[in-house]
């Protein structure tokens, strides 16, 4: 049945220049390259020096808009997923929209769904496009997690990094089946019974400061593989595709053992699972668009490929997206 789809027409990414290797981390806390590599797959992470989340966002967005062959004037909405906004209010999306010089009046808003933020943001933008509210959407995932990291806590500080990724989506006519280009399905979920398992130690209403990330790593780990697989499989079911139809699975980059676990659970060969955790660590809402744009830029992910995105994070939140590039 004829329908509107959201096609990816541009992609961009940006990571801060400063890199902290595992050996650098070992000078800050009691850890080692060997421990971090074998437990997480992380070798390095990028961290900001004098940049904000808005700066990372604007750089990734500029690349995405240029890659789409558009100008900021063409953007009808800016959706930014982050848990590290520049200010508590207004939304960082509005600052980014102004930095890019989009049309005055362009709606812009932030989404807070932690590591699932980009999947939530894509879902909202896709819904707006399919409803005909907007034609062209800029969707960004960006974080400066280094600002809410306790650099004395070895349980968490080795895991996170800063970065940004962005996509430009545009309305295109589809026939309503899996042969279409663009987003074929989205799924999003939450379960607040795990609210305290992974959270910051503070917040505006409780402590009047942002706090630091803390978590029960083992609990998160246990939940993550099932949630990531479920997010992917429900989205695939909705899109009417099976594992055989997938060219690439792109899971949120939290831990190589979680990523491998999801691939195995979904019975996918490891060559089909996108991994970039070694050089970025966990960049929360930025992780999926950063990896997607990097792999589209280097030609790994090509036009026509069927890609399944899946994420899980604090809340807990989780969800999946099926997209034909
Ligand atoms: N270096 C050296 N030792 C460490 C470090 C470190 N950086 N961190 C913890 N340890 C120690 C612990 O103190 C513990 O020591 P003990 O036995 O003397 O108490 C030992 O290593 C083992 O710790 P475990 O917690 O058992 O290690 P585990 O194998 O569970 O790995 C990890 C920990 C990597 C955090 C894992 O649980 C994990 O990845 N969980 C998922 C968490 C996650 O990714 N969260 C991110 C946000 S959620 C998301 O994105 C999905």
XYZ file of C-alpha atoms and ligand atoms in Angstrom:
376
model
C 0.000 0.000 0.000
C 1.353 3.421 -0.993
C 2.923 5.248 1.959
C 5.448 7.888 2.976
C 8.876 6.697 4.130
C 11.739 8.584 5.781
C 14.832 8.094 3.631
C 18.368 8.784 4.913
C 19.746 11.350 2.492
C 22.704 12.600 4.552
C 24.950 11.459 7.377
C 27.626 13.109 9.516
C 29.745 12.481 12.589
C 32.272 14.185 14.805
C 34.504 13.172 17.708
C 36.671 15.493 19.816
C 40.391 15.553 19.026
C 41.619 14.584 22.505
C 41.997 10.812 22.857
C 42.428 8.971 26.152
C 43.909 5.503 25.666
C 43.590 2.676 28.162
C 47.162 3.378 29.223
C 46.133 6.979 29.957
C 43.255 5.606 32.064
C 45.703 3.391 33.975
C 47.502 6.587 35.092
C 44.226 7.935 36.518
C 42.687 4.886 38.256
C 43.788 1.365 39.187
C 43.149 -0.426 35.900
C 45.005 -1.813 32.892
C 44.736 -1.985 29.125
C 44.381 -5.755 29.486
C 41.388 -5.491 31.905
C 39.552 -2.863 29.879
C 40.174 -4.593 26.536
C 39.104 -8.057 27.619
C 36.061 -6.907 29.673
C 34.771 -4.244 27.300
C 36.570 -4.189 23.910
C 37.392 -0.503 24.467
C 40.923 0.705 23.629
C 40.385 4.478 23.600
C 37.758 7.206 23.959
C 37.565 10.815 22.742
C 36.879 13.552 25.275
C 36.079 17.227 24.904
C 38.409 19.972 26.093
C 36.683 23.261 25.274
C 33.629 22.039 23.337
C 30.015 21.573 24.406
C 27.412 19.048 23.268
C 26.044 21.764 20.965
C 29.465 22.115 19.272
C 29.765 18.357 18.614
C 26.161 18.309 17.384
C 26.599 21.253 15.033
C 29.744 19.732 13.484
C 28.070 16.363 12.842
C 24.906 18.092 11.587
C 26.813 20.376 9.207
C 28.482 17.311 7.671
C 25.115 15.535 7.360
C 23.413 18.522 5.700
C 26.315 18.955 3.256
C 26.322 15.220 2.563
C 22.610 15.480 1.737
C 23.357 18.289 -0.724
C 21.033 20.600 1.238
C 21.411 23.853 3.164
C 20.218 24.454 6.769
C 17.234 26.368 5.303
C 15.879 23.041 4.013
C 15.583 21.545 7.520
C 12.000 21.443 8.868
C 12.709 20.025 12.351
C 15.746 19.369 14.567
C 15.538 16.437 16.993
C 18.523 15.966 19.313
C 18.991 12.956 21.580
C 21.249 13.627 24.567
C 21.577 13.204 28.318
C 24.282 15.875 28.462
C 22.579 19.080 27.269
C 24.453 22.421 27.386
C 21.837 23.851 29.749
C 18.917 22.347 31.617
C 16.754 24.623 29.491
C 16.378 25.611 26.667
C 16.872 22.430 24.668
C 20.311 22.034 23.082
C 18.531 21.300 19.764
C 17.446 24.952 19.679
C 21.021 26.186 20.184
C 22.240 23.834 17.434
C 19.454 24.951 15.112
C 20.551 28.568 15.613
C 24.263 27.695 15.194
C 23.401 26.036 11.875
C 21.251 29.008 10.835
C 18.079 27.108 10.033
C 14.896 29.058 9.199
C 13.458 31.069 12.098
C 10.541 29.105 13.507
C 11.999 25.643 12.792
C 10.812 23.365 15.623
C 13.686 21.913 17.655
C 13.606 19.718 20.749
C 15.712 17.323 22.811
C 14.940 13.721 23.624
C 16.196 12.050 26.797
C 16.247 8.276 26.567
C 19.916 7.660 27.434
C 21.647 5.122 25.184
C 18.342 4.483 23.364
C 17.972 8.204 22.691
C 18.815 8.065 19.012
C 16.336 5.236 18.371
C 13.669 7.296 20.166
C 14.659 10.405 18.161
C 14.500 8.534 14.851
C 11.082 7.195 15.842
C 9.747 10.705 16.530
C 11.218 12.196 13.351
C 9.952 9.271 11.252
C 6.466 9.685 12.725
C 6.468 13.419 11.901
C 7.555 12.719 8.327
C 5.027 9.919 7.783
C 2.235 12.129 9.170
C 3.194 14.824 6.671
C 4.060 17.371 9.395
C 7.576 17.863 8.021
C 9.423 16.886 4.840
C 13.039 17.030 5.991
C 14.290 16.209 9.496
C 17.714 16.598 11.083
C 18.203 13.924 13.749
C 21.255 14.156 16.009
C 22.687 12.000 18.801
C 25.374 13.785 20.796
C 27.005 13.470 24.206
C 29.715 14.927 26.397
C 29.572 12.029 28.862
C 33.017 13.026 30.159
C 31.175 15.820 32.024
C 29.060 13.368 34.054
C 31.817 10.793 34.528
C 33.410 10.303 37.928
C 37.050 10.091 36.848
C 38.007 8.470 40.157
C 35.575 5.536 39.718
C 37.225 2.747 37.715
C 33.898 0.886 37.473
C 32.505 3.537 35.142
C 35.165 5.985 33.910
C 36.821 3.521 31.526
C 33.549 2.919 29.660
C 32.421 6.281 28.302
C 33.390 8.745 25.578
C 32.193 11.904 23.824
C 30.972 12.302 20.236
C 28.120 13.041 17.875
C 26.393 11.642 14.820
C 23.597 13.019 12.650
C 21.260 11.962 9.886
C 19.105 13.964 7.496
C 15.822 12.206 6.767
C 13.543 13.171 3.890
C 10.036 12.084 2.900
C 9.889 9.752 -0.093
C 7.017 7.737 -1.580
C 7.068 4.020 -0.826
C 4.986 1.013 -1.796
C 4.612 -0.129 1.816
C 6.737 -3.275 1.874
C 10.343 -4.195 2.680
C 11.505 -3.278 -0.829
C 11.127 0.417 0.097
C 14.067 2.687 0.832
C 14.200 4.414 4.207
C 12.899 3.582 7.672
C 10.695 0.482 7.460
C 9.797 0.195 11.143
C 10.590 1.472 14.629
C 9.961 0.093 18.128
C 10.544 1.782 21.507
C 10.077 0.515 25.070
C 10.793 1.360 28.702
C 10.691 -0.385 32.072
C 11.048 1.896 35.095
C 11.451 -0.935 37.569
C 15.154 -0.594 36.658
C 15.228 3.189 37.220
C 17.995 2.950 39.849
C 20.125 0.310 38.135
C 21.789 2.824 35.821
C 21.440 6.524 36.583
C 23.217 9.721 37.552
C 23.776 10.466 41.210
C 21.994 13.786 40.852
C 19.549 15.874 38.862
C 17.887 19.264 38.731
C 14.883 18.472 40.898
C 16.682 16.279 43.422
C 20.192 17.628 44.019
C 20.359 20.713 41.764
C 23.412 19.318 40.008
C 23.897 16.884 37.137
C 25.626 14.189 39.204
C 27.789 11.361 37.872
C 26.876 8.137 36.105
C 26.604 5.142 38.431
C 25.326 1.667 37.718
C 25.066 -1.955 38.676
C 27.161 -3.121 35.733
C 26.298 -6.794 36.110
C 22.538 -6.104 36.161
C 22.804 -3.883 33.085
C 24.862 -6.525 31.322
C 22.314 -9.272 32.040
C 19.408 -7.213 30.750
C 21.186 -5.663 27.770
C 21.586 -8.717 25.521
C 17.900 -9.673 25.728
C 16.678 -6.088 25.368
C 18.910 -5.376 22.373
C 17.825 -8.591 20.665
C 14.159 -7.901 21.438
C 14.334 -4.325 20.112
C 15.860 -5.596 16.882
C 13.546 -8.591 16.460
C 10.320 -6.680 17.137
C 11.332 -4.037 14.594
C 12.207 -6.762 12.067
C 8.856 -8.440 12.656
C 7.060 -5.128 12.056
C 9.063 -4.541 8.877
C 8.312 -8.065 7.638
C 11.933 -9.160 7.404
C 13.969 -12.024 8.870
C 17.603 -12.435 9.891
C 18.415 -13.592 6.347
C 17.388 -10.173 4.980
C 19.814 -8.230 7.196
C 23.031 -6.846 5.734
C 24.122 -5.175 8.981
C 23.156 -5.237 12.640
C 24.262 -2.036 14.360
C 23.829 -2.419 18.124
C 24.463 0.368 20.627
C 28.188 0.232 21.419
C 28.252 -0.481 25.171
C 30.538 -3.476 25.545
C 32.001 -5.905 22.988
C 30.749 -8.875 25.031
C 27.191 -7.486 24.927
C 27.494 -6.799 21.177
C 28.793 -10.333 20.503
C 26.070 -11.776 22.738
C 23.337 -10.042 20.734
C 24.826 -11.204 17.434
C 24.887 -14.798 18.712
C 21.358 -14.606 20.124
C 20.106 -13.383 16.750
C 22.179 -16.050 14.960
C 24.016 -13.490 12.854
C 27.569 -14.076 11.600
C 29.949 -11.682 13.339
C 30.980 -10.099 9.998
C 27.473 -8.618 9.827
C 27.664 -6.901 13.205
C 29.002 -3.336 13.162
C 31.560 -2.594 15.895
C 33.494 0.630 16.531
C 33.656 0.489 20.316
C 37.468 0.132 20.397
C 38.106 3.759 19.452
C 35.031 5.493 20.941
C 33.847 3.541 23.993
C 30.202 4.024 24.950
C 28.952 7.401 23.663
C 25.301 6.798 24.695
C 22.893 8.581 22.313
C 25.759 9.310 19.893
C 26.859 5.699 19.575
C 24.515 4.529 16.787
C 24.663 7.599 14.501
C 28.430 7.906 15.002
C 28.997 4.295 13.949
C 26.437 4.485 11.137
C 27.941 7.617 9.631
C 31.525 6.319 9.985
C 30.583 3.085 8.200
C 28.618 4.896 5.484
C 31.540 7.266 4.966
C 34.122 4.471 4.594
C 31.828 2.551 2.243
C 31.178 -0.431 4.536
C 27.435 0.318 4.602
C 26.179 0.970 1.077
C 23.050 2.223 -0.607
C 20.397 -0.496 -0.669
C 21.736 -2.287 2.438
C 19.213 -3.452 5.036
C 20.389 -2.231 8.445
C 18.902 -3.025 11.843
C 19.697 -0.544 14.627
C 19.117 -1.569 18.227
C 19.764 0.212 21.512
C 19.298 -0.197 25.240
C 20.057 2.186 28.074
C 19.133 3.836 31.350
C 15.481 3.710 32.334
C 15.657 1.007 31.212
C 14.785 2.048 27.668
C 15.287 0.039 24.509
C 14.136 -0.200 20.926
C 15.006 -0.948 17.317
C 14.831 0.510 13.824
C 14.876 -1.262 10.460
C 16.153 0.943 7.662
C 17.050 0.329 4.035
C 19.862 2.753 3.227
N 39.865 -2.024 35.986
C 40.216 -3.060 36.755
N 39.336 -3.694 37.544
C 38.087 -3.253 37.551
C 37.663 -2.168 36.795
C 38.611 -1.536 35.983
N 38.316 -0.499 35.199
N 36.348 -1.972 36.995
C 35.950 -2.910 37.872
N 37.009 -3.680 38.224
C 37.042 -4.783 39.152
C 35.888 -4.798 40.102
O 36.131 -3.948 41.193
C 35.848 -6.244 40.502
O 36.820 -6.456 41.486
P 36.488 -7.368 42.781
O 36.159 -8.720 42.208
O 37.744 -7.303 43.552
O 35.300 -6.702 43.426
C 36.324 -6.976 39.254
O 36.957 -5.998 38.427
C 35.222 -7.631 38.465
O 34.217 -6.706 38.289
P 32.891 -7.131 37.615
O 31.867 -6.084 37.879
O 32.600 -8.557 37.936
O 33.310 -7.087 36.058
P 32.416 -7.462 34.871
O 32.995 -8.604 34.152
O 30.960 -7.514 35.242
O 32.602 -6.191 33.933
C 31.547 -4.175 33.269
C 32.240 -4.912 34.397
C 32.520 -3.990 32.128
C 31.095 -2.808 33.783
C 30.325 -4.984 32.800
O 29.539 -5.372 33.884
C 29.502 -4.241 31.813
O 29.920 -3.923 30.719
N 28.231 -3.993 32.138
C 27.376 -3.243 31.246
C 27.397 -1.879 31.711
C 27.339 -0.888 30.610
O 27.765 -1.078 29.498
N 26.835 0.247 30.984
C 26.834 1.337 30.106
C 25.563 1.984 29.995
S 24.269 0.878 29.627
C 24.343 0.555 28.114
O 24.945 1.272 27.400
C 23.614 -0.663 27.654
